[in-house]
Amino acid sequence: MSISVFQDPLLSGLFGDPDVAAAFAAARTVERYNQVEIALTRGAEASGLVPKAAADAICAMLADFTPDMAALAAGTMKDGLPLPAYAAAIKAAAGDNARYVHLGSTSQDIMDTALALTLVEINNIFDARLVEIVARLQTLAKAHGRRVIMGRTRMQAALSITVADRIREWQLPLERQRDRLVRLRPRIEIVQFGGPVGTRRGWNGNGDAIATHMAGTLGLSDPGASWHTARDGLGVYAGWLAQISAALGKIGEDVALMAQQGIGEIRLAGGGGSSAMAHKKNPIDGELLVTLARFNAAQLGGFAQSLMHEQERSGASWALEWMILPQMCAACGASLLTATRLLSAIEQMGASEGTILDGAT
Amino acid sequence: MSISVFQDPLLSGLFGDPDVAAAFAAARTVERYNQVEIALTRGAEASGLVPKAAADAICAMLADFTPDMAALAAGTMKDGLPLPAYAAAIKAAAGDNARYVHLGSTSQDIMDTALALTLVEINNIFDARLVEIVARLQTLAKAHGRRVIMGRTRMQAALSITVADRIREWQLPLERQRDRLVRLRPRIEIVQFGGPVGTRRGWNGNGDAIATHMAGTLGLSDPGASWHTARDGLGVYAGWLAQISAALGKIGEDVALMAQQGIGEIRLAGGGGSSAMAHKKNPIDGELLVTLARFNAAQLGGFAQSLMHEQERSGASWALEWMILPQMCAACGASLLTATRLLSAIEQMGASEGTILDGAT
Amino acid sequence: MSISVFQDPLLSGLFGDPDVAAAFAAARTVERYNQVEIALTRGAEASGLVPKAAADAICAMLADFTPDMAALAAGTMKDGLPLPAYAAAIKAAAGDNARYVHLGSTSQDIMDTALALTLVEINNIFDARLVEIVARLQTLAKAHGRRVIMGRTRMQAALSITVADRIREWQLPLERQRDRLVRLRPRIEIVQFGGPVGTRRGWNGNGDAIATHMAGTLGLSDPGASWHTARDGLGVYAGWLAQISAALGKIGEDVALMAQQGIGEIRLAGGGGSSAMAHKKNPIDGELLVTLARFNAAQLGGFAQSLMHEQERSGASWALEWMILPQMCAACGASLLTATRLLSAIEQMGASEGTILDGAT
Amino acid sequence: MSISVFQDPLLSGLFGDPDVAAAFAAARTVERYNQVEIALTRGAEASGLVPKAAADAICAMLADFTPDMAALAAGTMKDGLPLPAYAAAIKAAAGDNARYVHLGSTSQDIMDTALALTLVEINNIFDARLVEIVARLQTLAKAHGRRVIMGRTRMQAALSITVADRIREWQLPLERQRDRLVRLRPRIEIVQFGGPVGTRRGWNGNGDAIATHMAGTLGLSDPGASWHTARDGLGVYAGWLAQISAALGKIGEDVALMAQQGIGEIRLAGGGGSSAMAHKKNPIDGELLVTLARFNAAQLGGFAQSLMHEQERSGASWALEWMILPQMCAACGASLLTATRLLSAIEQMGASEGTILDGAT
């Protein structure tokens, strides 16, 4: 056990998601700061606030700037966030052009935009995994869909259904969440730009123009105003992450119930071993999906507590986001990886092919 | 104090929302059951499963059917939900037509569809209130927008901004949530229809046709399949309720901070009295908005725990929804009422009209 | 469905607890205000701050004072809490002795002490129910304890155990929670007394003496200082409520799993009916215990968000307590009632009497 | 930003706690597995189940056993937990004595006991920090206690109090939590011992004796039965962690409010810088304490969802503990470190020495 199951040498095979971990890695985050500062410099250049030569020099420097991470860590302790020390470092590295660096921006402009870039990467990964999982469900439905299983309601046998019926219940919410992601992405893959008090009023009236230019450079949208305190987009996204984990958690819970001796409606390859009982085959991936769903449900409640940001910028609520959102991405990523693994381990669902009677009365 | 602040004789003036309370009242809920059963009967008639005369008789009976609420309460204790006793009661009332009543449906079909009808009503109310609040914010911006206040970040004075700047930060998330509601409504204002195990396979192959017919009758959409276990729409809606409370909670928190002696950036009419100190004017509506936001944030975490519904229908997760969702609606409604009251009490924001300098670097 | 399942005509048979509802009823709360004001008056009299004749007159008036509830509700809306209007009402009723009424106290002194009195009543009820449940478990163990059931770990059959083994796992945490309650009671059954800013500095130096006297009158303890912002006792109590619901939720979950067709390790009398399938016997009390456990777990997270009370008294955090704590008591009460019902419905556990082998290696 | 702020190169200076990180490190965890297996071997030897020579050889091997961490990680992925692979590894290392290794135990026996040992270390650290913080509060009260500040209730000026008054409100809950820890430790610093289905029935009737012996070896208590599914002790402990964070969060919130320009009731050394505004001194440690309190409050709600463990052992609920409890320890540790830093940065509280009038009416 370790503080974070996502970063533990032993447990991260189970709970971890290497792609999400890479996307949130500190070095990668700093690279994104560089990217955002480059976009800012080019935006300011386009508005005539930075001479081309200075912009070129700054961007060349930023293209492979690697800060002294220990100095950044020390600055983070002092300032409560890494950006002031980072901004000082790139200004120092810019030499005579220092006055054109990080022009008019505030820490949150850079860090939130960097987060948006991280989420672009995460969303690409998760979208592909969702496609893959839906495809696996379709394959399973094709292979076993006509077999009969007992439909169960309130934990009791009700009427017979087909395996295809149950798989459809697993699949539909995932498809809807995938549709939601498409609509959601433009709301969170956005540039943050506002300056010290979020008004976009600096930059000689060029705030909006620079924001739009930056968005173009970075492949993001410009929401038209800063969102230093308006975290609604991230709140919706956190909800989406929890919904994916829940939809996959339902699959896991159903599988664990189907795998019970005496029920026996599923046959899985592999399965976890026991240190005491060699005969056991634990449906560990099913359980893990339940765990991850409950974890992300709890984190969603925590994230919702961070939605109120007082005045023009909140330190306390913002830092609460940092503590929770990356974990929600990691847990969602783990849900997707685990579900893929679990579905590919299904060797049979249902007992026998049969006819479903025309049920209810 | 009482178990529910929403239904307490003393506290419901503060926390309550009479419109939401009316929408969720037990008698009203039963009326909606009647409505849904009428729609079902007409749908089954349209599919030729119920003769016109029987349908007419059943619908006439249902139009003003009032069950013995004590018998329903007793049935609820026995069955875990009110519907079986209700269904038995309308069958009894239908006399010879009993066999055409509640045809092929399951309790959750009726109760979830009734909930959807309740949410239609709630959404109409909340939408109107949001429009009203945005209008009030615009009025405030017009009246006081050019005055100067100190922009504050991380609880510290930063740079001067205008009152209009801060009001815009309050307004934008509310406008976005209103847009979201428009897109959200078709996803939750939907008919539930699936039969005992959710397959729509009964009704001689007319399940989909009946569902579509019912949706038309009731002013709902037909999602094309049952959603007995797929609660993603409700999950998104719970998130929306929490976001409204949070966006209004931010206003409340800002007002409470502005109203501090020594800060003095707002002047409010009224304000709460103290049993000990006659001189005090407590910004109680500001505080209440914070309370409601934190309440709904916590409930969102609880609702998310209800998202996994095992197998074909879950009793445990469904009942958890009943415990939480109506409260979230009530708290959201209270947030909207409180915000309206608070905004209308603002007599002045900011200290003096002035020029905002072209800010930071 | 209604805003609060605890107060709904149909659902309160399932979720409600008449004893808890009575303890938190508004009229009862006002009676407790009367009790606390009587104790305050007697305490102030004992310290020589109120003449005996005035104290006698005030206490006689308070003994059956019934305020105009509508006026109190109106005051609550204005002041954010009922106490200022209540204090004004009893002062008015005291006529010439008004200046001796509510002497030096603040609203929170009265309301928190009234809450403590409510919790005394709740704790008496819950303690008796716990004793009853443990007795029922012992009876079950005596009747069925030697029968064999399959021990299951990670949702899979492991090794045979006895029914007594499983019942002991149900019983031990309940016994420990009962022991905890004994130790916990003196920490929460306490008088709140501090005056407007919590210092106990008014009353001519008699603050501590009055608090101790009040505690004696009311059967509470005096913690030696006000706890206007120090809600740790209530936080521990909320945890206790959630633990009771969780310990009983585990019983419910196990019962629902044992009752599955194909497992068949328990036989229950009664059981919920279905509106669609007459043959079903749903283990609704088992499910309900799970629901209540998850509800109280979520509320505990919400209550924990109310633990920080800023400065000398917080309106926002205090009101969040009002929204959550009574519900947690109600849900805990419902857990206890439901568990009693469920355990008394168990007709058989386990399949056959047998010998448990000396287990694993 | 990184998945875990506790383990991020940049942010862990702010959020991290090196001592807690060390206590939960994977390598350290494995050392504790070794310790527990040694204690088990000695216990079994004392009961005559393992010959002395074999026990000596096994313990000598375990004393510095270092497993192949990659193999353990692979086993964890397969089995859902590291113990089966670890048990296989030590059996392999024990050669001919393999049959005496991990005798009759289940994974949870070893892992939970190892966790208890970790918590012993954590508790020692936290207890010392609490003592240090209380001492600092006393020093502050001595230095500034007689100065006057405005007592504030519901975010409004009420009556003057002394700095000592406010510090006492900060101090009392911390002292109570320290007392609680003393009583709590024997409930969580306990050996886990039950065997595959938790009955202690293996070991030729020596289960209890071995458990008691193990407890003695490890400096733990023997609760007299396994607690595979009875997580009430951990639940109480999670509540304690959240209460510490909340009590310190209140200090942070008060400091951030006192540090506002216009209020100016505190003077802090240092303070965070801004990337945009050189003049700002952000009270970042005050904000951080609020963040950590809200984080742990949310996690407590999540932990409470893990309290129900079905049947004889739950995979899903147990893994949820692993995800949450170490983080709660880390956040609590960070609260304690941050509070120490913040309190030591206070240069002055209150404005001037003065007389507090005898307040309320």
XYZ file of N, CA and C in Angstrom, chain D residues 182-337:
468
model
N -5.658 8.849 22.046
C -5.189 7.933 23.095
C -6.186 6.788 23.272
N -7.467 7.132 23.305
C -8.473 6.074 23.491
C -8.665 5.234 22.229
N -8.404 5.867 21.085
C -8.644 5.202 19.809
C -7.556 4.181 19.461
N -6.343 4.470 19.842
C -5.228 3.629 19.391
C -5.427 2.151 19.677
N -5.845 1.774 20.884
C -6.007 0.325 21.123
C -7.075 -0.313 20.240
N -7.934 0.491 19.639
C -8.985 -0.081 18.795
C -8.519 -0.313 17.373
N -7.443 0.370 16.960
C -6.997 0.188 15.568
C -5.595 -0.396 15.484
N -4.851 -0.311 16.549
C -3.509 -0.914 16.544
C -3.672 -2.351 17.004
N -4.284 -3.140 16.134
C -4.691 -4.505 16.487
C -4.262 -5.490 15.410
N -4.039 -6.701 15.851
C -3.672 -7.755 14.916
C -4.926 -8.222 14.173
N -4.749 -8.519 12.903
C -5.811 -9.163 12.120
C -5.450 -10.625 12.011
N -6.343 -11.495 12.404
C -6.025 -12.925 12.345
C -7.322 -13.712 12.313
N -7.509 -14.456 11.249
C -8.744 -15.218 11.154
C -8.676 -16.424 10.236
N -7.712 -16.427 9.322
C -7.685 -17.502 8.337
C -8.684 -17.251 7.231
N -8.775 -18.188 6.294
C -9.472 -17.964 5.019
C -10.889 -17.414 5.144
N -11.625 -17.881 6.119
C -12.994 -17.384 6.270
C -13.207 -16.708 7.620
N -12.092 -16.322 8.234
C -12.168 -15.423 9.381
C -12.534 -16.053 10.703
N -12.584 -17.392 10.763
C -13.126 -18.027 11.961
C -12.079 -18.344 13.027
N -10.798 -18.224 12.676
C -9.717 -18.658 13.583
C -9.831 -20.148 13.909
N -10.496 -20.903 13.016
C -10.775 -22.290 13.373
C -9.671 -23.261 12.965
N -8.742 -22.811 12.119
C -7.640 -23.695 11.746
C -6.641 -23.829 12.887
N -5.429 -24.159 12.568
C -4.338 -24.202 13.567
C -4.634 -25.128 14.752
N -5.348 -26.201 14.509
C -5.623 -27.188 15.579
C -6.137 -26.549 16.856
N -6.979 -25.573 16.697
C -7.567 -24.959 17.879
C -6.692 -23.895 18.530
N -5.565 -23.589 17.909
C -4.655 -22.613 18.502
C -4.801 -21.209 17.926
N -5.862 -20.958 17.181
C -6.002 -19.662 16.509
C -5.911 -18.491 17.464
N -6.658 -18.546 18.539
C -6.629 -17.424 19.475
C -5.245 -17.262 20.113
N -4.656 -18.376 20.453
C -3.339 -18.296 21.090
C -2.314 -17.672 20.142
N -2.364 -18.075 18.884
C -1.407 -17.523 17.917
C -1.652 -16.023 17.746
N -2.909 -15.648 17.654
C -3.231 -14.219 17.490
C -2.683 -13.402 18.655
N -2.883 -13.917 19.852
C -2.399 -13.198 21.031
C -0.877 -13.119 21.023
N -0.263 -14.197 20.646
C 1.207 -14.213 20.574
C 1.704 -13.229 19.524
N 1.079 -13.245 18.375
C 1.460 -12.298 17.311
C 1.328 -10.862 17.800
N 0.216 -10.590 18.440
C -0.016 -9.231 18.924
C 1.112 -8.802 19.853
N 1.486 -9.724 20.748
C 2.578 -9.408 21.674
C 3.877 -9.115 20.945
N 4.183 -9.957 19.961
C 5.417 -9.762 19.196
C 5.439 -8.417 18.493
N 4.284 -8.011 18.006
C 4.224 -6.831 17.134
C 3.880 -5.546 17.886
N 3.614 -5.657 19.166
C 3.226 -4.459 19.918
C 1.815 -4.001 19.601
N 0.986 -4.937 19.211
C -0.415 -4.632 18.908
C -1.315 -5.287 19.957
N -2.592 -5.006 19.881
C -3.561 -5.714 20.707
C -4.224 -6.814 19.887
N -4.763 -7.796 20.587
C -5.561 -8.833 19.933
C -7.026 -8.568 20.244
N -7.819 -8.227 19.231
C -9.233 -7.912 19.490
C -10.062 -9.157 19.798
N -9.477 -10.328 19.737
C -10.206 -11.524 20.120
C -10.946 -12.206 18.998
N -10.982 -11.576 17.836
C -11.644 -12.181 16.680
C -11.110 -11.469 15.447
N -11.293 -12.080 14.308
C -10.879 -11.396 13.080
C -11.835 -10.235 12.813
N -11.387 -9.305 12.037
C -12.226 -8.146 11.676
C -12.159 -7.939 10.157
N -12.138 -9.065 9.431
C -12.075 -8.986 7.963
C -13.181 -8.102 7.396
N -14.364 -8.228 7.946
C -15.483 -7.441 7.418
C -15.919 -6.333 8.379
N -15.369 -6.318 9.568
C -15.812 -5.346 10.573
C -14.816 -4.199 10.616
N -15.039 -3.214 9.817
C -14.079 -2.126 9.624
C -14.408 -0.925 10.486
N -15.149 -1.142 11.553
C -15.583 -0.007 12.363
C -14.413 0.751 12.975
N -13.371 0.048 13.371
C -12.220 0.758 13.928
C -11.607 1.705 12.914
N -11.418 1.225 11.708
C -10.861 2.089 10.664
C -11.805 3.247 10.351
N -13.093 2.977 10.425
C -14.059 4.047 10.173
C -13.945 5.162 11.200
N -13.792 4.778 12.459
C -13.610 5.785 13.507
C -12.303 6.551 13.260
N -11.289 5.816 12.872
C -9.992 6.460 12.628
C -10.079 7.454 11.464
N -10.756 7.068 10.400
C -10.933 7.995 9.267
C -11.645 9.260 9.738
N -12.628 9.098 10.605
C -13.306 10.262 11.170
C -12.342 11.138 11.955
N -11.462 10.515 12.691
C -10.478 11.269 13.471
C -9.567 12.068 12.540
N -9.115 11.432 11.484
C -8.247 12.146 10.527
C -8.964 13.372 9.958
N -10.232 13.195 9.613
C -10.994 14.313 9.046
C -11.219 15.411 10.088
N -11.375 15.001 11.335
C -11.598 16.003 12.389
C -10.335 16.840 12.613
N -9.181 16.212 12.569
C -7.938 16.982 12.727
C -7.833 17.989 11.583
N -8.056 17.522 10.369
C -7.974 18.442 9.226
C -9.000 19.564 9.362
N -10.176 19.250 9.867
C -11.212 20.282 10.017
C -10.839 21.287 11.101
N -10.329 20.801 12.217
C -9.957 21.706 13.313
C -8.844 22.647 12.856
N -7.923 22.134 12.067
C -6.840 22.985 11.556
C -7.344 23.849 10.395
N -8.301 23.344 9.640
C -8.901 24.131 8.557
C -9.604 25.369 9.092
N -10.215 25.238 10.258
C -10.862 26.393 10.878
C -9.811 27.469 11.197
N -8.665 27.050 11.693
C -7.592 28.023 11.963
C -7.194 28.705 10.653
N -7.018 27.900 9.605
C -6.627 28.467 8.318
C -7.657 29.449 7.780
N -8.919 29.074 7.902
C -9.982 29.956 7.408
C -10.006 31.260 8.208
N -9.896 31.151 9.515
C -9.871 32.363 10.338
C -8.677 33.246 9.964
N -7.518 32.638 9.768
C -6.326 33.428 9.418
C -6.533 34.131 8.084
N -7.064 33.409 7.100
C -7.283 34.044 5.790
C -8.262 35.212 5.913
N -9.267 35.061 6.767
C -10.217 36.170 6.963
C -9.556 37.328 7.720
N -8.737 37.014 8.706
C -8.056 38.059 9.480
C -7.038 38.818 8.627
N -6.510 38.142 7.604
C -5.443 38.751 6.795
C -5.972 39.649 5.696
N -7.295 39.733 5.572
C -7.842 40.587 4.518
C -7.468 42.058 4.747
N -7.155 42.745 3.673
C -6.981 44.190 3.776
C -8.337 44.798 4.152
N -8.336 45.667 5.129
C -9.580 46.220 5.641
C -9.948 45.565 6.965
N -9.456 44.339 7.167
C -9.651 43.653 8.452
C -8.338 43.773 9.234
N -7.274 43.203 8.661
C -5.932 43.425 9.192
C -5.735 43.046 10.650
N -6.206 41.872 11.012
C -6.064 41.468 12.402
C -4.903 40.511 12.632
N -4.141 40.275 11.598
C -3.002 39.354 11.752
C -1.873 39.826 10.847
N -0.647 39.610 11.292
C 0.515 39.913 10.439
C 1.348 38.643 10.316
N 1.554 38.232 9.070
C 2.242 36.981 8.793
C 3.593 37.256 8.162
N 4.598 36.520 8.554
C 5.873 36.554 7.836
C 5.711 35.776 6.535
N 6.470 36.141 5.539
C 6.435 35.395 4.282
C 5.124 35.593 3.563
N 4.539 34.521 3.107
C 3.289 34.610 2.353
C 3.597 34.424 0.895
N 2.630 33.909 0.159
C 2.869 33.509 -1.211
C 2.971 34.687 -2.159
N 3.794 34.566 -3.175
C 3.915 35.583 -4.204
C 2.944 35.323 -5.328
N 2.829 36.270 -6.222
C 1.955 36.198 -7.368
C 2.797 36.354 -8.613
N 2.414 35.657 -9.691
C 3.194 35.821 -10.914
C 2.872 37.149 -11.578
N 1.779 37.777 -11.151
C 1.374 39.028 -11.802
C 1.553 40.255 -10.913
N 1.410 40.086 -9.615
C 1.358 41.257 -8.753
C 2.342 41.131 -7.605
N 3.440 41.867 -7.738
C 4.527 41.729 -6.777
C 4.115 42.163 -5.378
N 3.102 43.017 -5.279
C 2.761 43.556 -3.964
C 1.962 42.580 -3.098
N 1.489 41.485 -3.702
C 0.588 40.613 -2.947
C 1.329 39.677 -1.999
N 0.715 39.445 -0.867
C 1.201 38.451 0.100
C 0.035 37.525 0.379
N -0.040 36.433 -0.316
C -1.186 35.561 -0.149
C -1.026 34.664 1.079
N -2.075 34.522 1.865
C -2.003 33.652 3.051
C -2.189 32.200 2.643
N -1.228 31.707 1.864
C -1.440 30.418 1.202
C -1.577 29.260 2.175
N -0.887 29.316 3.299
C -1.019 28.194 4.227
C -2.407 28.165 4.871
N -2.986 29.341 5.057
C -4.370 29.383 5.550
C -5.315 28.737 4.546
N -5.168 29.122 3.291
C -6.010 28.517 2.255
C -5.786 27.012 2.160
N -4.525 26.608 2.238
C -4.211 25.194 2.089
C -4.876 24.367 3.183
N -4.921 24.929 4.383
C -5.592 24.211 5.477
C -7.082 24.014 5.174
N -7.681 25.008 4.560
C -9.095 24.866 4.172
C -9.235 23.779 3.109
N -8.357 23.815 2.120
C -8.380 22.801 1.055
C -8.275 21.397 1.638
N -7.302 21.213 2.519
C -7.062 19.877 3.079
C -8.256 19.423 3.925
N -8.870 20.359 4.636
C -10.046 19.997 5.435
C -11.191 19.537 4.538
N -11.411 20.262 3.464
C -12.512 19.868 2.561
C -12.190 18.558 1.857
N -10.918 18.367 1.528
C -10.523 17.101 0.907
C -10.816 15.932 1.848
N -10.375 16.053 3.071
C -10.583 14.927 3.986
C -12.047 14.731 4.350
N -12.798 15.817 4.384
C -14.242 15.660 4.607
C -14.860 14.835 3.479
N -14.479 15.140 2.252
C -15.004 14.380 1.110
C -14.550 12.926 1.166
N -13.292 12.715 1.526
C -12.791 11.340 1.583
C -13.495 10.550 2.682
N -13.855 11.225 3.758
C -14.561 10.518 4.832
C -15.874 9.945 4.308
N -16.564 10.737 3.494
C -17.782 10.231 2.873
C -17.488 9.023 2.000
N -16.383 9.055 1.290
C -15.993 7.917 0.462
C -15.625 6.705 1.300
N -14.868 6.970 2.362
C -14.489 5.842 3.217
C -15.731 5.179 3.816
N -16.684 5.998 4.205
C -17.909 5.444 4.803
C -18.617 4.510 3.828
N -18.467 4.782 2.531
C -19.078 3.873 1.545
C -18.371 2.521 1.518
N -17.178 2.462 2.064
C -16.446 1.181 2.061
C -16.725 0.358 3.314
N -17.570 0.842 4.196
C -17.728 0.162 5.493
C -18.465 -1.175 5.401
N -19.330 -1.313 4.403
C -20.027 -2.591 4.265
C -19.152 -3.579 3.501
N -18.779 -4.678 4.136
C -18.019 -5.743 3.472
C -18.905 -6.976 3.440
N -19.278 -7.397 2.268
C -20.245 -8.493 2.193
C -19.599 -9.827 2.584
N -20.445 -10.718 3.088
C -20.070 -12.105 3.397
C -18.802 -12.186 4.267
N -17.867 -13.097 3.932
C -16.719 -13.275 4.830
C -15.538 -12.367 4.492
N -15.448 -11.925 3.262
C -14.426 -10.948 2.886
C -14.826 -10.296 1.581
N -14.669 -8.992 1.511
C -15.060 -8.258 0.315
C -13.820 -7.751 -0.404
N -13.740 -8.037 -1.694
C -12.659 -7.443 -2.473
C -12.933 -5.991 -2.787
N -14.147 -5.706 -3.186
C -14.468 -4.359 -3.674
C -14.358 -3.314 -2.567
N -14.913 -3.613 -1.408
C -14.892 -2.614 -0.336
C -13.489 -2.464 0.243
N -12.776 -3.559 0.298
C -11.439 -3.501 0.853
C -10.533 -2.634 -0.034
N -10.619 -2.834 -1.330
C -9.787 -2.048 -2.244
C -10.149 -0.556 -2.184
N -11.408 -0.277 -1.894
C -11.797 1.134 -1.745
C -11.084 1.768 -0.544
N -10.907 0.997 0.506
C -10.097 1.481 1.640
C -8.686 1.848 1.202
N -8.082 0.962 0.404
C -6.704 1.221 -0.030
C -6.602 2.529 -0.807
N -7.673 2.825 -1.531
C -7.649 4.046 -2.348
C -7.778 5.301 -1.495
N -8.418 5.180 -0.362
C -8.802 6.381 0.390
C -8.017 6.583 1.679
N -7.842 5.540 2.472
C -7.278 5.758 3.811
C -5.860 6.345 3.777
N -4.965 5.831 2.938
C -3.621 6.436 2.925
C -3.662 7.919 2.538
N -4.538 8.264 1.632
C -4.667 9.675 1.258
C -5.162 10.513 2.427
N -6.074 9.956 3.205
C -6.562 10.707 4.364
C -5.437 10.917 5.372
N -4.609 9.891 5.559
C -3.446 10.057 6.440
C -2.518 11.138 5.895
N -2.284 11.098 4.588
C -1.376 12.074 3.983
C -1.930 13.487 4.113
N -3.224 13.641 3.873
C -3.826 14.974 3.970
C -3.836 15.458 5.410
N -4.082 14.555 6.340
C -4.042 14.938 7.753
C -2.622 15.342 8.133
N -1.646 14.564 7.675
C -0.252 14.915 7.935
C 0.087 16.280 7.357
N -0.369 16.535 6.145
C -0.119 17.843 5.520
C -0.808 18.954 6.311
N -1.996 18.687 6.829
C -2.673 19.689 7.663
C -1.803 20.040 8.869
N -1.262 19.018 9.492
C -0.460 19.244 10.698
C 0.820 20.016 10.357
N 1.480 19.635 9.276
C 2.704 20.345 8.877
C 2.393 21.790 8.499
